[in-house]
mmCIF file of C-alpha atoms and ligand atoms in Angstrom:
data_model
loop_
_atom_site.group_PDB
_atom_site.id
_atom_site.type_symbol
_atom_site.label_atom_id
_atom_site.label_comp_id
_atom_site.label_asym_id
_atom_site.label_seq_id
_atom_site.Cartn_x
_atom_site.Cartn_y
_atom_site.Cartn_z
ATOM 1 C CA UNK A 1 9.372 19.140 35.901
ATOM 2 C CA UNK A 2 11.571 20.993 33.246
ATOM 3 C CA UNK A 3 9.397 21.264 30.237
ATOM 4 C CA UNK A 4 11.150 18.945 27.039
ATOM 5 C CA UNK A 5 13.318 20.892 24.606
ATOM 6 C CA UNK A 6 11.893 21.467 21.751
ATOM 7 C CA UNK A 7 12.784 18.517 18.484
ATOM 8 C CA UNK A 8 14.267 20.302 15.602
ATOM 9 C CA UNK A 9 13.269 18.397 12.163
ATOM 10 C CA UNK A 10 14.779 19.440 9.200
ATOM 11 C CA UNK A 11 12.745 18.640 6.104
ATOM 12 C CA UNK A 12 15.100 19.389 2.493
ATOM 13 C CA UNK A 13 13.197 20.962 -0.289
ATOM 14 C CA UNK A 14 14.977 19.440 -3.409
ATOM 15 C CA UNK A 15 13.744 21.087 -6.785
ATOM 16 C CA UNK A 16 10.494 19.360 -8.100
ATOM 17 C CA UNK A 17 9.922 17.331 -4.909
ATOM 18 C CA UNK A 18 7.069 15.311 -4.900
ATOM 19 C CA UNK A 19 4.302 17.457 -2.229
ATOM 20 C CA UNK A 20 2.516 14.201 -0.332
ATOM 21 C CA UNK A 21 6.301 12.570 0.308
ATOM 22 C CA UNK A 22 6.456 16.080 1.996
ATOM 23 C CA UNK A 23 3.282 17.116 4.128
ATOM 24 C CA UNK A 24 2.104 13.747 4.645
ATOM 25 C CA UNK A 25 4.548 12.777 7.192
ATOM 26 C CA UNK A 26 5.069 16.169 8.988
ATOM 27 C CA UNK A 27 1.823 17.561 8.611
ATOM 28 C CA UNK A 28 1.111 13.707 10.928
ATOM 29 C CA UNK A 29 4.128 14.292 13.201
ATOM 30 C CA UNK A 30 2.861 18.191 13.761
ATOM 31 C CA UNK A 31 -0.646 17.243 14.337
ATOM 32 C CA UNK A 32 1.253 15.231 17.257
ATOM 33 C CA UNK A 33 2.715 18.276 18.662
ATOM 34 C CA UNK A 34 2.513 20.379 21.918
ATOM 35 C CA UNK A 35 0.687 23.580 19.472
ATOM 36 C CA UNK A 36 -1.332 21.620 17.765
ATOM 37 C CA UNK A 37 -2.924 19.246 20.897
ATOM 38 C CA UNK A 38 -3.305 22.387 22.417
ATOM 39 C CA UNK A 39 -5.967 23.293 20.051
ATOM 40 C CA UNK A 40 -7.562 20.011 19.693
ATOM 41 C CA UNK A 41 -7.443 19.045 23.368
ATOM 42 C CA UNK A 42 -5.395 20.901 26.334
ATOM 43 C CA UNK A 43 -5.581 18.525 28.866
ATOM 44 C CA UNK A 44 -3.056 16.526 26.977
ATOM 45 C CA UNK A 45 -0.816 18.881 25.700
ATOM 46 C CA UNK A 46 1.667 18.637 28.307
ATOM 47 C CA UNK A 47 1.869 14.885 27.032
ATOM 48 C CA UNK A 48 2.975 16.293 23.794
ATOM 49 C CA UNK A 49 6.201 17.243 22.088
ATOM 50 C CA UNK A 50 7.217 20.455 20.670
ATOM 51 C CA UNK A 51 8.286 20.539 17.125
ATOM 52 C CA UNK A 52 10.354 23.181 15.286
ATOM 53 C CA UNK A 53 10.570 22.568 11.166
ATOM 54 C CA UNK A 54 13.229 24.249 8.964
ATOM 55 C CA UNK A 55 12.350 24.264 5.730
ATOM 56 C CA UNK A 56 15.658 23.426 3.854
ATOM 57 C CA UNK A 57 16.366 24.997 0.576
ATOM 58 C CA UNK A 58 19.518 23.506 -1.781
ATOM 59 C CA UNK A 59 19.721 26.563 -4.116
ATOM 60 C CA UNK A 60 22.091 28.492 -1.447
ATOM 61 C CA UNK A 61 19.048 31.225 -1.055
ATOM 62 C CA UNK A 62 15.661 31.819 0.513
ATOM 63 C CA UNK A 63 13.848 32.261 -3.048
ATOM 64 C CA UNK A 64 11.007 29.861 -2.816
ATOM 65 C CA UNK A 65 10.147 26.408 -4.015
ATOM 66 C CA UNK A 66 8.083 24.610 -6.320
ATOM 67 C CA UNK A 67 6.843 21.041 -5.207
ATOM 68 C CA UNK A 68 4.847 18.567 -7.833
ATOM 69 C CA UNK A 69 1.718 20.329 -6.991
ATOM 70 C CA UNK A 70 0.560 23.033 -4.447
ATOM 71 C CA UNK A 71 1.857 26.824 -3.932
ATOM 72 C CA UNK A 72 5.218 27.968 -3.899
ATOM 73 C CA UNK A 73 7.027 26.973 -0.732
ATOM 74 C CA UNK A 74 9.032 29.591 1.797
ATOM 75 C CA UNK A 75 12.273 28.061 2.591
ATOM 76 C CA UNK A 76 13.659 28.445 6.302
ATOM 77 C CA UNK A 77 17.405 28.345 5.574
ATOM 78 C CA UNK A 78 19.501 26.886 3.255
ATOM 79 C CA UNK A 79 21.969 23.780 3.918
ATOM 80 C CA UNK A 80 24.903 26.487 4.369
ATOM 81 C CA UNK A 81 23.110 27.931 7.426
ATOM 82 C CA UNK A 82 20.351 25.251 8.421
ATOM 83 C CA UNK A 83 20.700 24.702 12.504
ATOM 84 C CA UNK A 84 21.477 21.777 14.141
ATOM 85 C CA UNK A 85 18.477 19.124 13.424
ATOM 86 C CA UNK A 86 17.597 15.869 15.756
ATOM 87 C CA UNK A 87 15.791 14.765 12.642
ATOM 88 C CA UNK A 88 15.629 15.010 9.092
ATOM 89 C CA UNK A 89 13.047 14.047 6.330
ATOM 90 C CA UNK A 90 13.759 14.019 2.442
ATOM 91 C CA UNK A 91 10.766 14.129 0.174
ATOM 92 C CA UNK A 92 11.240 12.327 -3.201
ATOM 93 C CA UNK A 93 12.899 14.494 -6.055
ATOM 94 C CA UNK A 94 13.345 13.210 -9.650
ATOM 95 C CA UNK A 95 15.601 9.822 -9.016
ATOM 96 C CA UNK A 96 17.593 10.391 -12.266
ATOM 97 C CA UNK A 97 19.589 13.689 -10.454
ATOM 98 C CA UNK A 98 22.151 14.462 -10.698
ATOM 99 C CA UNK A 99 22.410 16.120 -7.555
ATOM 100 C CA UNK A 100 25.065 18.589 -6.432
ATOM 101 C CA UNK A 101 27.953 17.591 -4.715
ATOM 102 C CA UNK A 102 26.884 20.603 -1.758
ATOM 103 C CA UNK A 103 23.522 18.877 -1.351
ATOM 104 C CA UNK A 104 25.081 15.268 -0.846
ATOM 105 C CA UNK A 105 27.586 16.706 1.773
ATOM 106 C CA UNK A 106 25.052 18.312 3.659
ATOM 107 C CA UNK A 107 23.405 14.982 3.913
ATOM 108 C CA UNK A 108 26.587 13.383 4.817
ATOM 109 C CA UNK A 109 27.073 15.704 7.659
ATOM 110 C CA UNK A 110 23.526 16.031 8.863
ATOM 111 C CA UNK A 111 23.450 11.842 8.570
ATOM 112 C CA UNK A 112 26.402 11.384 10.735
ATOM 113 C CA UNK A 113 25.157 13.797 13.293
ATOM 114 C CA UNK A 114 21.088 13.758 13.426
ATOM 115 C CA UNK A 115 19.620 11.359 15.978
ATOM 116 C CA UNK A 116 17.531 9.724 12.728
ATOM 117 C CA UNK A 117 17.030 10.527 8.918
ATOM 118 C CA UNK A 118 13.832 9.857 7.075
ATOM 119 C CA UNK A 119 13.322 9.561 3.520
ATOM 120 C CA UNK A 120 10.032 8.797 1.805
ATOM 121 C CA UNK A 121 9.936 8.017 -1.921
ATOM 122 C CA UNK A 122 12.376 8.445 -4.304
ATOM 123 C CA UNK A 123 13.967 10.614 -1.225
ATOM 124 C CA UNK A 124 16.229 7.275 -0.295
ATOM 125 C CA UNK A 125 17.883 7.669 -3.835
ATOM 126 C CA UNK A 126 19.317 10.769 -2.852
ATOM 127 C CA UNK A 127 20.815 9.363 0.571
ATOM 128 C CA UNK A 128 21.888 6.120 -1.281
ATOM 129 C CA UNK A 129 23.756 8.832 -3.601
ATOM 130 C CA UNK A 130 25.267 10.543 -1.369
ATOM 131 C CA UNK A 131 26.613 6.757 -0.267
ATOM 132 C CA UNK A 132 25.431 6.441 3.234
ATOM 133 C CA UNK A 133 23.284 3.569 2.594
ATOM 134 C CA UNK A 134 26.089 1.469 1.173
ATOM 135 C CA UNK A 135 25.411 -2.051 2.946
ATOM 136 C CA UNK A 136 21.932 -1.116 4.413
ATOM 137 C CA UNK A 137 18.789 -2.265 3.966
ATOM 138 C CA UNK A 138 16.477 0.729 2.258
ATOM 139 C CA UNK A 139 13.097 0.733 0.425
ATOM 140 C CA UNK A 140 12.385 3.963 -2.220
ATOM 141 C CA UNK A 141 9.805 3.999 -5.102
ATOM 142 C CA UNK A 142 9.378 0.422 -6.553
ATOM 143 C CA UNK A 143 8.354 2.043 -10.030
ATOM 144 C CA UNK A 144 11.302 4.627 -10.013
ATOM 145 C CA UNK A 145 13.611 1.975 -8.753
ATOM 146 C CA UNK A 146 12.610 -0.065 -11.806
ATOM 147 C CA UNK A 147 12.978 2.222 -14.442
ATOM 148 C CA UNK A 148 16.510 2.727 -12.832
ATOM 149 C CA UNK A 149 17.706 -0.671 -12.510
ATOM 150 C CA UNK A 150 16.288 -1.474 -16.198
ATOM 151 C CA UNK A 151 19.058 1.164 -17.194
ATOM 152 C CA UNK A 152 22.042 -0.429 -14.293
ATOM 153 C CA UNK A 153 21.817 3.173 -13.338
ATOM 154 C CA UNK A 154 20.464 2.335 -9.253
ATOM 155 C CA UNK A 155 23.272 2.175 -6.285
ATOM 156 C CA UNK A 156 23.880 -1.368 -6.364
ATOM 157 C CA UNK A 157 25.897 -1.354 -3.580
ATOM 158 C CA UNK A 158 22.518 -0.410 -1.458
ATOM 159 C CA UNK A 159 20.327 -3.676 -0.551
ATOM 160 C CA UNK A 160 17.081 -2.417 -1.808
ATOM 161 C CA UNK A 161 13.977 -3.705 -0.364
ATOM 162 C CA UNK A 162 11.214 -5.143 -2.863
ATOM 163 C CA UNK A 163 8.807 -5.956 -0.406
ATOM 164 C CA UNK A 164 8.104 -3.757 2.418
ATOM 165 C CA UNK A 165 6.167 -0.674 2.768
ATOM 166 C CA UNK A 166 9.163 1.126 4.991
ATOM 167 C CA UNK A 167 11.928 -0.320 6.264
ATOM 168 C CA UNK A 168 14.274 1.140 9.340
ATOM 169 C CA UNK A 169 18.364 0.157 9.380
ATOM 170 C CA UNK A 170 20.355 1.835 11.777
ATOM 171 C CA UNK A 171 18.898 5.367 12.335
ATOM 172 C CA UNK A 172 18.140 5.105 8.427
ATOM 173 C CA UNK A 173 14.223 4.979 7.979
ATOM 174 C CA UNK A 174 13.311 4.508 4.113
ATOM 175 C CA UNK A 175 9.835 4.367 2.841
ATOM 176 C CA UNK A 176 8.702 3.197 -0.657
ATOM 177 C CA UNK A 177 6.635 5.565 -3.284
ATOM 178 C CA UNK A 178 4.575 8.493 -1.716
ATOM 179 C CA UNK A 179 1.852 7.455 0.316
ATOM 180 C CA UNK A 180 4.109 4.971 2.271
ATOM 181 C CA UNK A 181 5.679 7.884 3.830
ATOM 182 C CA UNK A 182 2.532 8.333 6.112
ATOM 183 C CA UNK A 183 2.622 4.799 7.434
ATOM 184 C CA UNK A 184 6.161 5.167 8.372
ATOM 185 C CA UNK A 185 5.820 8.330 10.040
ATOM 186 C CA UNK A 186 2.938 6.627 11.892
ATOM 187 C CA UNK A 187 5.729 3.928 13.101
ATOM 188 C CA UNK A 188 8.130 6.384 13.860
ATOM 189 C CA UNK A 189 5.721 8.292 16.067
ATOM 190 C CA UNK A 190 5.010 5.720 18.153
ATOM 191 C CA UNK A 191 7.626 5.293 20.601
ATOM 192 C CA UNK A 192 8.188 8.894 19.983
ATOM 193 C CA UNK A 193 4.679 10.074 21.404
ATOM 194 C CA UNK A 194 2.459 9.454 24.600
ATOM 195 C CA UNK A 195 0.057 6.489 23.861
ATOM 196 C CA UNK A 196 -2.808 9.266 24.574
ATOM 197 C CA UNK A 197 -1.461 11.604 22.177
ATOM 198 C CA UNK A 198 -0.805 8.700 19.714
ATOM 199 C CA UNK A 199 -5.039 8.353 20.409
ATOM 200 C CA UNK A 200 -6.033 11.319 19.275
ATOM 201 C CA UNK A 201 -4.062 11.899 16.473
ATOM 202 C CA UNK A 202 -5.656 8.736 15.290
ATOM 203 C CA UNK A 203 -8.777 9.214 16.167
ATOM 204 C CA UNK A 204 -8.684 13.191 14.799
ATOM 205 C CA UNK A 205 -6.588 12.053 11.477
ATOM 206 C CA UNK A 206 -8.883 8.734 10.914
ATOM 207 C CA UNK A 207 -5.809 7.770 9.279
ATOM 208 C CA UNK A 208 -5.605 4.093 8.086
ATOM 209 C CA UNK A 209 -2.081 2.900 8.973
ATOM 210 C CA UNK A 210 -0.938 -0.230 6.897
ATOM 211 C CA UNK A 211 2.078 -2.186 8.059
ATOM 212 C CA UNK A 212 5.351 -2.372 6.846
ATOM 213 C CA UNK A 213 4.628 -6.000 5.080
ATOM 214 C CA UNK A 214 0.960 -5.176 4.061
ATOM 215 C CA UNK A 215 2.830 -4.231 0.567
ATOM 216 C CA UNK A 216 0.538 -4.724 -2.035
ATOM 217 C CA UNK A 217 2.817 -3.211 -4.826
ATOM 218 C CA UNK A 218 5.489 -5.335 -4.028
ATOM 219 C CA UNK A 219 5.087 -7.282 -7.440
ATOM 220 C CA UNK A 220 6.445 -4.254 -9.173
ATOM 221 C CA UNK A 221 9.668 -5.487 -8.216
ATOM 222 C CA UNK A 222 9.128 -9.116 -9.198
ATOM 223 C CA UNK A 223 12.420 -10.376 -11.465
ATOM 224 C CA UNK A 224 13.901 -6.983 -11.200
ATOM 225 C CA UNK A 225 17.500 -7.428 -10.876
ATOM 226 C CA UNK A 226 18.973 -5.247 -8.386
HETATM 227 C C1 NAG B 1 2.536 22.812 13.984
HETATM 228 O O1 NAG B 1 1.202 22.890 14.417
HETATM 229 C C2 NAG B 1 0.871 24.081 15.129
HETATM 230 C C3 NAG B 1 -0.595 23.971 15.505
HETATM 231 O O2 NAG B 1 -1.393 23.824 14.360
HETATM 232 C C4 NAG B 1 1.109 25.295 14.250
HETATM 233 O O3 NAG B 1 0.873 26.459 14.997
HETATM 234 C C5 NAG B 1 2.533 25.281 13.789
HETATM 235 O O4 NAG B 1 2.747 26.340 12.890
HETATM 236 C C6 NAG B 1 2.827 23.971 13.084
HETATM 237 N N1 NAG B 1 4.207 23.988 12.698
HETATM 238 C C7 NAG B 1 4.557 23.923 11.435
HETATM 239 C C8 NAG B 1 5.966 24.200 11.186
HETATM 240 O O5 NAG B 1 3.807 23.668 10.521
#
């Protein structure tokens, strides 16, 4: 059998983005990877999927990136040059923007051709403003969302989600603030991996995976007007 092509996953380094939105989900969907089952146990690495990250920088060059916390980050290529992705994840930047007009085309383009797009965090605000989540059902920080809304400065025409953990529409998947990410790249791994694979990255992460309705910050959102 013809060994799988490799999944290209794009993940966009906006200035200031917030570092768990980030490495939680891919350093989960890596750990599910060909390499790294290799390392942790070879029988079932032909079970596993190859991964290949870009690292997507917005400035139009390679110099690198600082995140909320953690060391300087090495962009890959920028969106003039980034290859073709099957997937791509946006971290959470500052929701108040603006953002360029280059960054919300490349988002445009990569969302109409990318088999998925991912967002974690205030990451959804960024796709809502770049308007392809008119009419669709997307979650994004609850606290960030609410400081928005309190100034009618949120994309109304977007129907936000108040309480859910992550929610998917179309090939959109949006999770609320940070640590939500992880649970929905948990979700989206499942009918992505083999259900041994899925095994040991559970048992070798001892991650806790909540569901998309065990929200308990939903209240944040309680007689917001959206
Ligand atoms: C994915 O995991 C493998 C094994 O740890 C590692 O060699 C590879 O560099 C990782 N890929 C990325 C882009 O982090």
């Amino acid at each position: 059998m013809a060994s799988q092509p490799s999944v290209s996953f794009g993940v966009l380094l906006l200035p200031c983005f917030q570092l768990l939105d980030a490495v939680g989900p891919f350093d989960m969907i890596n750990s599910s990877s060909k390499e790294y089952v290799n390392l942790l146990y070879p029988p079932l690495a032909p079970k596993a999927v190859s991964y290949t990250w870009h690292y997507i920088s917005t400035s139009g060059d390679l110099t690198p990136i600082s995140a909320t916390s953690g060391p300087l980050l090495q962009p890959t290529c920028t969106i003039k040059d980034c290859p073709k992705l099957d997937y791509l994840l946006i971290p959470g930047p500052d929701p108040t923007g603006p953002f360029p007009e280059e960054t919300l085309a490349f988002i445009r383009k990569v969302s109409a051709e990318a088999k998925e797009v991912l967002t974690i965090c205030t990451g959804s605000m960024v796709l809502a403003a770049a308007g392809v989540l008119d009419g669709r059902r997307a979650c994004t920080n609850k606290f960030a969302l609410k400081a928005l809304a309190a100034e009618g400065k949120h994309r109304k025409e977007v129907k936000w989600v108040t309480d859910k953990r992550w929610v998917v529409d179309g090939k959109f998947w949006t999770s609320a603030g940070i640590t939500a990410g992880i649970d929905m790249a948990m979700e989206w791994l499942k009918d992505k991996t083999d259900p041994d694979v899925l095994q040991l990255l559970l048992d070798a992460s001892e991650v806790v995976v909540r569901t998309a309705d065990e929200d308990p910050y939903a209240h944040l959102l309680d007689g917001v007007k959206l």
